């Protein structure tokens, strides 16, 4: 796959193409999940694959928010703890005001103590969106159904 792509700040970018053309591979490379065999991926001026694994996973947690089509919520922790998971993984305390704002914006106030399997598909999706935003990421990546 030969590709040269700039994703501009404040823009929505959709990647479309035939099955097998390399969309999933591109997304994984962009998000720090798959190291390309050649070429570089920059986040601002940082060449992300020159970082060690620990630093790269830190960047993934801080700079990228992932929304998977299958949501990938953790079944054994409640909705609130699912939402703050990216923050908890850093052993940090969540920004309670910002998280509450997210919960309100996404209409999840009455769901926070429930477990994922007690929610409808749409509610689970909103929890996944809140989780993707919990760390105030620079880039939000949403994998569509076709990317599974
Ligand atoms: N893990 C892998 N190892 C080797 N080839 C792969 C692997 N994953 C995908 N491919 C190949 O890379 C190409 C691009 O795949 P992919 O990025 O999944 O395409 P898309 O998401 O656009 O359907 C395909 O030809 C596919 O067969
Ligand atoms: Mg795909």
XYZ file of N, CA and C and ligand atoms in Angstrom:
472
model
N 0.851 -1.186 0.000
C 0.000 0.000 0.000
C 0.890 1.241 0.000
N 0.778 2.089 -0.984
C 1.505 3.351 -0.991
C 0.521 4.467 -0.712
N 0.724 5.178 0.374
C -0.218 6.258 0.693
C 0.493 7.386 1.414
N 0.099 8.598 1.064
C 0.617 9.788 1.709
C -0.595 10.629 2.059
N -0.845 10.775 3.347
C -2.111 11.358 3.771
C -1.895 12.304 4.941
N -2.496 13.494 4.859
C -2.513 14.422 5.995
C -3.927 14.488 6.534
N -4.079 14.260 7.828
C -5.379 14.460 8.465
C -5.305 15.815 9.160
N -6.142 16.745 8.715
C -6.075 18.119 9.220
C -6.826 18.251 10.540
N -6.324 19.123 11.422
C -7.028 19.376 12.678
C -8.441 19.904 12.427
N -9.355 19.566 13.325
C -10.739 20.072 13.299
C -11.533 19.570 12.096
N -11.047 18.532 11.415
C -11.764 18.042 10.240
C -12.243 16.619 10.484
N -13.355 16.289 9.865
C -13.807 14.899 9.818
C -13.256 14.290 8.543
N -12.619 13.174 8.637
C -12.089 12.516 7.449
C -12.649 11.100 7.394
N -13.237 10.740 6.266
C -13.754 9.372 6.110
C -12.873 8.632 5.129
N -12.559 7.402 5.435
C -11.752 6.592 4.532
C -12.663 5.504 3.960
N -12.838 5.576 2.645
C -13.712 4.596 1.998
C -12.934 3.887 0.897
N -13.312 2.682 0.576
C -12.621 1.954 -0.484
C -13.101 0.512 -0.523
N -12.730 -0.164 -1.586
C -13.166 -1.553 -1.779
C -12.617 -2.439 -0.670
N -13.314 -3.517 -0.434
C -12.869 -4.511 0.535
C -11.472 -5.005 0.173
N -10.590 -5.031 1.127
C -9.224 -5.503 0.886
C -8.282 -4.436 0.373
N -8.777 -3.183 0.255
C -7.920 -2.126 -0.295
C -6.957 -1.549 0.751
N -7.186 -1.858 2.037
C -6.220 -1.436 3.055
C -6.724 -0.409 4.052
N -8.034 -0.208 4.140
C -8.593 0.795 5.065
C -8.278 0.444 6.521
N -8.557 -0.796 6.894
C -8.320 -1.204 8.292
C -6.841 -1.107 8.623
N -6.008 -1.551 7.699
C -4.562 -1.488 7.907
C -4.130 -0.044 8.113
N -4.644 0.850 7.290
C -4.297 2.269 7.402
C -4.709 2.825 8.765
N -5.936 2.515 9.182
C -6.423 3.005 10.465
C -5.580 2.479 11.619
N -5.253 1.214 11.556
C -4.432 0.622 12.619
C -3.047 1.268 12.651
N -2.491 1.528 11.485
C -1.176 2.191 11.427
C -1.263 3.608 11.990
N -2.337 4.315 11.620
C -2.505 5.691 12.092
C -2.649 5.771 13.594
N -3.247 4.730 14.188
C -3.612 4.783 15.602
C -2.555 4.187 16.516
N -1.428 3.793 15.952
C -0.372 3.234 16.796
C -0.581 1.782 17.139
N -1.464 1.111 16.422
C -1.759 -0.297 16.731
C -0.938 -1.262 15.887
N -0.573 -0.850 14.686
C 0.202 -1.706 13.770
C 1.346 -0.892 13.181
N 2.559 -1.362 13.362
C 3.702 -0.624 12.818
C 3.819 -0.916 11.321
N 3.844 0.111 10.491
C 3.984 -0.140 9.050
C 5.371 -0.738 8.741
N 5.429 -1.608 7.730
C 6.722 -2.208 7.376
C 7.662 -1.155 6.796
N 7.089 -0.122 6.170
C 7.925 1.002 5.760
C 7.102 2.275 5.859
N 7.796 3.384 5.973
C 7.093 4.657 6.084
C 6.941 5.083 7.530
N 6.372 6.263 7.736
C 6.277 6.858 9.068
C 4.884 7.388 9.322
N 4.541 7.472 10.585
C 3.274 8.061 10.990
C 3.593 9.167 11.995
N 3.146 10.374 11.684
C 3.425 11.520 12.558
C 2.144 12.001 13.225
N 2.258 12.270 14.510
C 1.206 12.991 15.221
C 1.832 14.344 15.534
N 1.320 15.395 14.894
C 2.052 16.662 14.856
C 3.475 16.360 14.366
N 4.502 16.657 15.166
C 5.867 16.426 14.680
C 6.459 15.126 15.191
N 5.650 14.353 15.913
C 6.191 13.147 16.554
C 6.009 11.922 15.662
N 7.129 11.277 15.384
C 7.131 10.052 14.577
C 6.799 8.901 15.533
N 5.519 8.486 15.573
C 5.052 7.663 16.705
C 5.725 6.295 16.806
N 6.157 5.725 15.678
C 6.742 4.380 15.752
C 8.233 4.394 16.109
N 8.769 5.591 16.397
C 10.131 5.623 16.953
C 10.079 5.508 18.480
N 8.867 5.578 19.047
C 8.722 5.517 20.507
C 8.796 4.067 20.984
N 9.199 3.851 22.225
C 9.160 2.488 22.759
C 7.711 2.098 23.070
N 7.482 0.812 23.349
C 6.120 0.292 23.517
C 5.347 1.006 24.631
N 6.051 1.280 25.727
C 5.391 1.925 26.867
C 4.928 3.321 26.480
N 5.813 4.048 25.834
C 5.497 5.426 25.441
C 4.394 5.423 24.368
N 4.487 4.461 23.445
C 3.487 4.391 22.384
C 2.098 4.078 22.967
N 2.033 3.178 23.943
C 0.714 2.874 24.501
C 0.205 4.069 25.311
N 1.108 4.851 25.887
C 0.706 6.087 26.559
C 0.087 7.057 25.559
N 0.751 7.203 24.421
C 0.250 8.093 23.371
C -1.121 7.606 22.879
N -1.240 6.289 22.700
C -2.538 5.731 22.280
C -3.630 6.115 23.259
N -3.334 6.007 24.544
C -4.350 6.306 25.562
C -4.648 7.792 25.638
N -3.623 8.637 25.474
C -3.827 10.076 25.682
C -4.311 10.792 24.438
N -3.832 10.364 23.290
C -4.067 11.154 22.081
C -5.136 10.577 21.157
N -5.452 9.285 21.332
C -6.430 8.660 20.443
C -7.628 8.164 21.232
N -8.811 8.444 20.710
C -10.036 7.860 21.266
C -10.577 6.891 20.245
N -10.844 5.677 20.663
C -11.325 4.651 19.733
C -12.798 4.361 19.991
N -13.585 4.348 18.928
C -14.961 3.870 19.051
C -15.083 2.652 18.140
N -15.172 1.496 18.739
C -15.303 0.270 17.951
C -16.782 0.015 17.700
N -17.092 -0.524 16.543
C -18.493 -0.782 16.221
C -19.108 -1.765 17.221
N -18.308 -2.708 17.676
C -18.855 -3.677 18.637
C -18.697 -3.162 20.080
N -18.353 -1.874 20.196
C -18.290 -1.121 21.460
C -17.191 -1.589 22.407
N -17.007 -2.928 22.530
C -15.940 -3.444 23.404
C -16.007 -2.879 24.818
N -17.209 -2.767 25.372
C -17.318 -2.337 26.764
C -16.930 -3.512 27.667
N -16.444 -3.198 28.856
C -16.026 -4.251 29.786
C -17.255 -4.691 30.595
N -17.667 -5.960 30.467
C -18.944 -6.382 31.050
C -18.997 -6.376 32.575
N -17.838 -6.494 33.243
C -17.846 -6.680 34.705
C -17.690 -5.379 35.489
N -17.607 -4.235 34.787
C -17.572 -2.951 35.515
C -18.720 -2.077 35.017
N -19.196 -1.187 35.891
C -20.386 -0.420 35.530
C -20.074 0.643 34.462
N -21.146 1.294 34.008
C -21.034 2.242 32.903
C -20.064 3.371 33.245
N -20.180 3.912 34.468
C -19.284 5.012 34.845
C -17.825 4.580 34.749
N -17.535 3.408 35.293
C -16.139 2.943 35.282
C -15.672 2.574 33.882
N -16.596 2.139 33.016
C -16.234 1.932 31.615
C -15.827 3.252 30.978
N -16.592 4.308 31.285
C -16.323 5.608 30.658
C -14.960 6.150 31.086
N -14.632 6.000 32.375
C -13.351 6.587 32.851
C -12.175 5.621 32.712
N -12.424 4.462 32.089
C -11.351 3.456 31.983
C -10.042 3.997 31.403
N -10.088 4.771 30.312
C -8.817 5.267 29.752
C -8.066 6.154 30.754
N -8.801 6.814 31.653
C -8.170 7.663 32.660
C -7.629 6.779 33.791
N -8.438 5.800 34.223
C -8.009 4.903 35.314
C -6.757 4.135 34.942
N -6.630 3.780 33.658
C -5.456 3.017 33.222
C -4.165 3.787 33.455
N -4.281 5.103 33.566
C -3.121 5.938 33.861
C -2.984 6.179 35.353
N -3.807 5.485 36.147
C -3.847 5.714 37.607
C -4.054 7.188 37.908
N -4.840 7.835 37.052
C -5.134 9.254 37.276
C -6.550 9.374 37.810
N -6.857 10.502 38.432
C -8.217 10.785 38.855
C -8.903 11.470 37.673
N -10.155 11.053 37.400
C -10.854 11.657 36.267
C -11.215 13.112 36.547
N -11.349 13.893 35.492
C -11.848 15.266 35.582
C -13.365 15.142 35.711
N -13.825 15.145 36.968
C -15.220 14.787 37.270
C -16.203 15.709 36.546
N -15.859 16.998 36.499
C -16.766 17.976 35.891
C -16.927 17.664 34.393
N -15.795 17.399 33.738
C -15.810 17.105 32.301
C -16.546 15.787 32.022
N -16.300 14.766 32.845
C -16.953 13.468 32.653
C -18.468 13.600 32.854
N -18.869 14.361 33.890
C -20.302 14.563 34.119
C -20.946 15.301 32.948
N -20.217 16.243 32.389
C -20.694 16.976 31.215
C -20.921 16.014 30.046
N -19.939 15.131 29.831
C -20.050 14.134 28.759
C -21.275 13.252 28.973
N -21.429 12.792 30.216
C -22.536 11.897 30.563
C -23.868 12.591 30.302
N -23.942 13.865 30.674
C -25.176 14.622 30.439
C -25.430 14.828 28.959
N -24.388 15.237 28.235
C -24.537 15.487 26.796
C -25.013 14.238 26.078
N -24.550 13.080 26.530
C -24.891 11.824 25.863
C -26.138 11.182 26.470
N -26.774 11.878 27.421
C -28.024 11.380 28.003
C -27.869 10.071 28.756
N -26.774 9.941 29.482
C -26.509 8.666 30.172
C -26.628 8.782 31.700
N -27.206 9.911 32.180
C -27.244 10.152 33.634
C -27.822 8.974 34.408
N -28.922 8.403 33.889
C -29.591 7.350 34.662
C -28.997 5.962 34.413
N -27.919 5.904 33.627
C -27.355 4.593 33.275
C -26.018 4.305 33.966
N -25.463 5.299 34.658
C -24.061 5.176 35.080
C -23.773 4.003 36.018
N -24.772 3.610 36.793
C -24.518 2.516 37.744
C -24.839 1.149 37.154
N -25.403 1.141 35.953
C -25.763 -0.130 35.323
C -24.540 -0.790 34.705
N -24.709 -2.045 34.340
C -23.650 -2.778 33.647
C -23.984 -2.805 32.150
N -22.967 -2.917 31.303
C -23.208 -2.822 29.859
C -24.342 -3.722 29.349
N -24.462 -4.940 29.894
C -25.497 -5.845 29.366
C -26.912 -5.430 29.765
N -27.033 -4.388 30.604
C -28.357 -3.882 30.965
C -28.775 -2.719 30.064
N -27.947 -2.392 29.082
C -28.222 -1.252 28.208
C -28.640 -1.715 26.823
N -29.373 -0.839 26.131
C -29.705 -1.102 24.730
C -28.447 -0.888 23.876
N -28.515 -1.317 22.631
C -27.382 -1.137 21.713
C -26.991 0.326 21.573
N -28.006 1.198 21.436
C -27.748 2.636 21.265
C -27.108 3.244 22.500
N -27.591 2.800 23.674
C -26.995 3.301 24.928
C -25.545 2.833 25.051
N -25.294 1.580 24.679
C -23.913 1.061 24.727
C -23.013 1.867 23.798
N -23.568 2.228 22.649
C -22.781 3.009 21.705
C -22.417 4.370 22.305
N -23.389 4.975 23.020
C -23.112 6.278 23.632
C -22.075 6.163 24.742
N -22.096 5.032 25.469
C -21.059 4.805 26.490
C -19.692 4.703 25.802
N -19.658 4.002 24.671
C -18.395 3.849 23.931
C -17.886 5.208 23.450
N -18.817 6.089 23.063
C -18.431 7.436 22.617
C -17.877 8.226 23.806
N -18.566 8.144 24.950
C -18.096 8.850 26.154
C -16.708 8.350 26.541
N -16.502 7.044 26.473
C -15.190 6.487 26.837
C -14.107 6.993 25.879
N -14.462 7.076 24.596
C -13.480 7.538 23.610
C -13.083 8.990 23.862
N -13.996 9.767 24.500
C -13.725 11.186 24.733
C -13.150 11.460 26.121
N -13.128 10.441 26.984
C -12.812 10.640 28.413
C -11.447 11.270 28.632
N -10.491 10.934 27.793
C -9.132 11.454 27.960
C -8.877 12.710 27.135
N -9.932 13.325 26.606
C -9.804 14.506 25.741
C -8.758 14.264 24.651
N -8.982 13.246 23.824
C -7.968 12.880 22.825
C -7.851 13.910 21.699
N -6.694 13.909 21.041
C -6.513 14.782 19.877
C -7.216 14.220 18.653
N -7.264 12.895 18.563
C -7.814 12.228 17.378
C -8.848 11.201 17.826
N -10.007 11.208 17.176
C -11.019 10.193 17.480
C -11.168 9.298 16.264
N -11.044 8.006 16.486
C -11.129 7.045 15.383
C -12.350 6.178 15.587
N -13.189 6.141 14.578
C -14.373 5.314 14.687
C -14.312 4.264 13.588
N -14.277 3.024 13.995
C -14.237 1.934 13.027
C -15.684 1.588 12.661
N -15.996 1.563 11.421
C -17.366 1.242 11.042
C -17.537 -0.274 11.011
N -18.748 -0.696 10.832
C -19.066 -2.133 10.850
C -18.163 -2.910 9.889
N -17.886 -2.303 8.750
C -17.075 -2.969 7.734
C -15.627 -3.166 8.192
N -15.237 -2.472 9.258
C -13.842 -2.576 9.691
C -13.603 -3.731 10.644
N -14.656 -4.397 11.040
C -14.475 -5.492 11.992
C -13.783 -6.660 11.315
N -2.544 -9.716 9.183
C -2.395 -9.690 7.864
N -1.358 -10.303 7.275
C -1.186 -10.249 5.940
N -2.024 -9.617 5.112
C -3.076 -8.988 5.634
C -3.333 -8.989 7.032
N -4.458 -8.257 7.268
C -4.893 -7.847 6.074
N -4.068 -8.270 5.097
C -4.197 -7.986 3.657
O -3.962 -6.607 3.473
C -4.852 -6.068 2.508
C -5.641 -4.932 3.121
O -6.495 -5.432 4.142
P -7.419 -4.501 5.010
O -6.631 -3.347 5.501
O -8.072 -5.356 6.040
O -8.468 -3.995 3.938
P -9.881 -3.267 4.111
O -10.068 -2.880 5.533
O -9.841 -2.083 3.187
O -10.922 -4.234 3.658
C -5.714 -7.234 2.040
O -5.162 -7.692 0.834
C -5.591 -8.243 3.130
O -5.755 -9.549 2.649
Mg -11.414 -3.434 6.904
